[in-house]
Coordinates of C-alpha atoms in Angstrom, one line a residue:
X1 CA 94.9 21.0 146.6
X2 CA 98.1 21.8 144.6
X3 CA 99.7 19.8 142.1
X4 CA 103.5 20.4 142.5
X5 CA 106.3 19.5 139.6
X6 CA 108.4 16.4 140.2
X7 CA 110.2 16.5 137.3
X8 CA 113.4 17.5 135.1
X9 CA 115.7 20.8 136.0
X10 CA 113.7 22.4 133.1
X11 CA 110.5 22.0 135.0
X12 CA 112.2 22.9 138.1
X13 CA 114.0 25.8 136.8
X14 CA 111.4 28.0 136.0
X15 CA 110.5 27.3 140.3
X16 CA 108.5 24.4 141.8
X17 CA 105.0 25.4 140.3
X18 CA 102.3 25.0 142.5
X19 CA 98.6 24.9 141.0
X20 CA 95.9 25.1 143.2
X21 CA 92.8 23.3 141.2
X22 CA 89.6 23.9 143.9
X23 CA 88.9 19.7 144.0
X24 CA 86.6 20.3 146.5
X25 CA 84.2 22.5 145.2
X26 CA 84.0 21.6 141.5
X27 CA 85.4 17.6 141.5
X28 CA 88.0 15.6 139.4
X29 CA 85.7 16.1 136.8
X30 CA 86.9 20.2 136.5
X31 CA 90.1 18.7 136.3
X32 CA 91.6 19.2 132.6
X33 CA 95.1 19.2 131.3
X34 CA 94.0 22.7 130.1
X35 CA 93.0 24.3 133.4
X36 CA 96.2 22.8 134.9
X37 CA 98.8 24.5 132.2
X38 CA 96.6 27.7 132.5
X39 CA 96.8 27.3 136.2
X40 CA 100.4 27.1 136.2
X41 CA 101.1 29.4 133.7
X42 CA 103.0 27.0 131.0
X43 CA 102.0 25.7 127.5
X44 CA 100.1 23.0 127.2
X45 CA 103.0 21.0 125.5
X46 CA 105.1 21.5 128.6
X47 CA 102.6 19.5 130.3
X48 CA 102.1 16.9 128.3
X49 CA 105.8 16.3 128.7
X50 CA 105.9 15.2 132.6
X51 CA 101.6 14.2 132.4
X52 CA 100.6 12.7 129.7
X53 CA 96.7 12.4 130.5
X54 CA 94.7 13.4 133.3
X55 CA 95.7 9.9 135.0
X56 CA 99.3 10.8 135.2
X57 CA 97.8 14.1 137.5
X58 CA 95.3 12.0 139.5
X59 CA 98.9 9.6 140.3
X60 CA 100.6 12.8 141.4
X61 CA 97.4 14.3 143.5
X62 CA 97.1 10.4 145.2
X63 CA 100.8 10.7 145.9
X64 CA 100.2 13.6 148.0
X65 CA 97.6 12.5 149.5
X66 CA 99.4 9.4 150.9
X67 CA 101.3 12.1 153.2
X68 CA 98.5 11.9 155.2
X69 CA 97.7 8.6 155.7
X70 CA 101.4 7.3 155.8
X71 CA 101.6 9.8 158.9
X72 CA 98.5 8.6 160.4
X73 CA 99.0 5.1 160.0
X74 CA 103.1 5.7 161.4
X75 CA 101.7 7.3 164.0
X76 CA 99.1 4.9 165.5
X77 CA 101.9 2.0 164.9
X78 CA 104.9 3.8 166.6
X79 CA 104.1 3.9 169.7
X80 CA 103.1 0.0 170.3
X81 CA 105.0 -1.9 172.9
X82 CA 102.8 -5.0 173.7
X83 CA 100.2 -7.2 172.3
X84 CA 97.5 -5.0 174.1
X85 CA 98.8 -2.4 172.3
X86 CA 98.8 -3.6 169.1
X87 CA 95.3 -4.6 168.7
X88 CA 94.3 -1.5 170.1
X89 CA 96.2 0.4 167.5
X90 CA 94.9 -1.6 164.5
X91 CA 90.8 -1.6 166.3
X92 CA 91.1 2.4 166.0
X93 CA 92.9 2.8 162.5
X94 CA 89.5 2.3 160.8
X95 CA 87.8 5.0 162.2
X96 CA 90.8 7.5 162.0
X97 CA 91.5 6.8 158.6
X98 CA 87.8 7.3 158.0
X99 CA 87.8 10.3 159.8
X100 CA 90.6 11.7 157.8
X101 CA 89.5 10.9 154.1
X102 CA 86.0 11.9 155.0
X103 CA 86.9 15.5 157.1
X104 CA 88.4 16.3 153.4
X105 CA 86.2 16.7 150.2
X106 CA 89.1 16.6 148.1
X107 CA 91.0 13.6 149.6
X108 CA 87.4 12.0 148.9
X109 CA 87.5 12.4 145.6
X110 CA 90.9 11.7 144.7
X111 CA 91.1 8.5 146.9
X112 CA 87.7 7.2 145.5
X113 CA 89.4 8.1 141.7
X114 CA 92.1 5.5 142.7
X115 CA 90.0 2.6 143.7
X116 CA 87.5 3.3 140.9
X117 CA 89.2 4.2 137.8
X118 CA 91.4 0.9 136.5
X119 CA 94.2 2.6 135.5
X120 CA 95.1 3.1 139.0
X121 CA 94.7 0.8 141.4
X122 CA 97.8 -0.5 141.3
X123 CA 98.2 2.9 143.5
X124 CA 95.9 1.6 145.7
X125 CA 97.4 -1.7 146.6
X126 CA 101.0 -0.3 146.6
X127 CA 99.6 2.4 149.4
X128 CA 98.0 -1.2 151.3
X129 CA 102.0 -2.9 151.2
X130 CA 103.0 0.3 152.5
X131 CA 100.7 0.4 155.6
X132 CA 100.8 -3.5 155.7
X133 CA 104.5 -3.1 155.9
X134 CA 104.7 -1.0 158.6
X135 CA 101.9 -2.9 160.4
X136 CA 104.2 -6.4 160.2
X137 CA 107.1 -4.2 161.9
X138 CA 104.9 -3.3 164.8
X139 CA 103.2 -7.1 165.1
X140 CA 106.3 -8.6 164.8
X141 CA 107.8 -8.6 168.1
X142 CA 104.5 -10.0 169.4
X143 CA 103.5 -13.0 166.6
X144 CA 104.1 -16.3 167.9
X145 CA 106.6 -18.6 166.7
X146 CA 103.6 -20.9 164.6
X147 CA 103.2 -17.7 162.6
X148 CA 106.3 -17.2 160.7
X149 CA 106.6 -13.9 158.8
X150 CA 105.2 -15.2 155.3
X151 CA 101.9 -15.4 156.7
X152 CA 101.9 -12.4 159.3
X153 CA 102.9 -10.8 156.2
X154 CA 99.9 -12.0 154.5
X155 CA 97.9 -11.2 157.5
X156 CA 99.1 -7.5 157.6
X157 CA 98.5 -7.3 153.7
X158 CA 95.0 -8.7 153.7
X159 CA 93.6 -6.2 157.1
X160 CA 95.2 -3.0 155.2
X161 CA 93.8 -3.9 151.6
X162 CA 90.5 -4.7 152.8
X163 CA 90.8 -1.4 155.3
X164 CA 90.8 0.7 151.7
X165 CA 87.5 -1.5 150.5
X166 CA 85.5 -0.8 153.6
X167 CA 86.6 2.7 153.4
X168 CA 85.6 3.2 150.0
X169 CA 82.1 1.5 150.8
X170 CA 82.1 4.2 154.0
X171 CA 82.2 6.8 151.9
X172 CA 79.9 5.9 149.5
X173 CA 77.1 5.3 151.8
X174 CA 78.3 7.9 154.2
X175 CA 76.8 9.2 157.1
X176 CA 75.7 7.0 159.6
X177 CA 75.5 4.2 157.9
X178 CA 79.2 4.9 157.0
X179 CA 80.5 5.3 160.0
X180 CA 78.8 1.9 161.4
X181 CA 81.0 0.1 158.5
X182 CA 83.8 1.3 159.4
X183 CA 83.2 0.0 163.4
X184 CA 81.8 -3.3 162.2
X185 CA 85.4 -4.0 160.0
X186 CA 87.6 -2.3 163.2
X187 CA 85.7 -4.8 165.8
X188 CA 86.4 -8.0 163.0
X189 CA 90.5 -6.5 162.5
X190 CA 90.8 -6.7 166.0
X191 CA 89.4 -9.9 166.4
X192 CA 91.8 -11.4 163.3
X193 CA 94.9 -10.0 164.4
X194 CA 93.7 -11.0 168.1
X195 CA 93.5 -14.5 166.9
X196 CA 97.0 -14.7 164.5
X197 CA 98.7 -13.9 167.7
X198 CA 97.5 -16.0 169.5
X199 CA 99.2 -19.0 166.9

């Protein structure tokens, strides 16, 4: 995982500094402000300047992480052209999101860092508009006219938000046991959303 600058032309002048940090192996708990600066090669101070705790890094990591699932969930949504299609779409986004987080140690860590530590999970629920956002787009076309967009809206929210809960819970129990959650909530999405269509 690398932790890229976003920041000012004097960050940016001395190149975009990429710091690989080894998530995977040692956890976010190997991950200081120290071994960051030392990893990019700049003082501590500069730092400080653009993260000013370990938070402001874990935002930053989460941000890249969301490349992947923004693609993923684009991806299964893009494509739908009926009513068929849309439930089918949002049945198998469970288990590919599961799939994804899970097939990578270090997205594991940093996405369970976002739902866990307070600070952050306002990350979390912007991440759920974003997906729910692109969900109403695809379900719009195919809502009735007794579900006007407020509640579709809500509808869309509510599937994606509690999508990151049973994820979380997946992972925690893993396994097995994690991968029957993650079915369970995919049959009951399909179901809702089967059901708001339907007015």
């Amino acid at each position: 995982m690398a932790i890229a600058s976003m920041g000012s032309s004097s960050w940016a002048s001395s190149s975009v500094i990429r710091t690989p940090f080894p998530i995977a192996e040692r956890g976010l708990e190997g991950l200081t402000m120290e071994g960051v600066a030392r990893g990019a090669g700049v003082p501590i101070g500069s730092l400080y300047q653009f993260f000013p705790d370990r938070n402001a890094l874990l935002a930053l990591l989460f941000s890249q992480f969301l490349h992947v699932t923004d693609a993923l969930v684009e991806d299964r949504f893009r494509a739908v052209d009926s009513a068929a299609g849309l439930q089918a779409a949002a049945e198998g986004l469970p288990e590919s999101l599961y799939e994804a987080i899970a097939g990578d140690p270090a997205l594991v860590e940093i996405w369970s860092a976002v739902q866990a530590i307070r600070a952050l999970r306002h990350l979390g629920v912007e991440d759920s508009r974003r997906m729910a956002s692109v969900l109403f787009e695809a379900a719009r076309p195919f809502a009735p006219d007794s579900v006007d967009d407020e509640r579709l809206s809500r509808v869309c929210f509510l599937v994606c938000d509690l999508l990151g809960a049973v994820t979380r819970t997946a992972l925690e129990q893993g396994g097995r046991e994690g991968e029957l959650l993650v079915q369970e909530y995919a049959e009951m999405a399909k179901s809702y959303v089967s059901q708001v269509l339907k007015g």
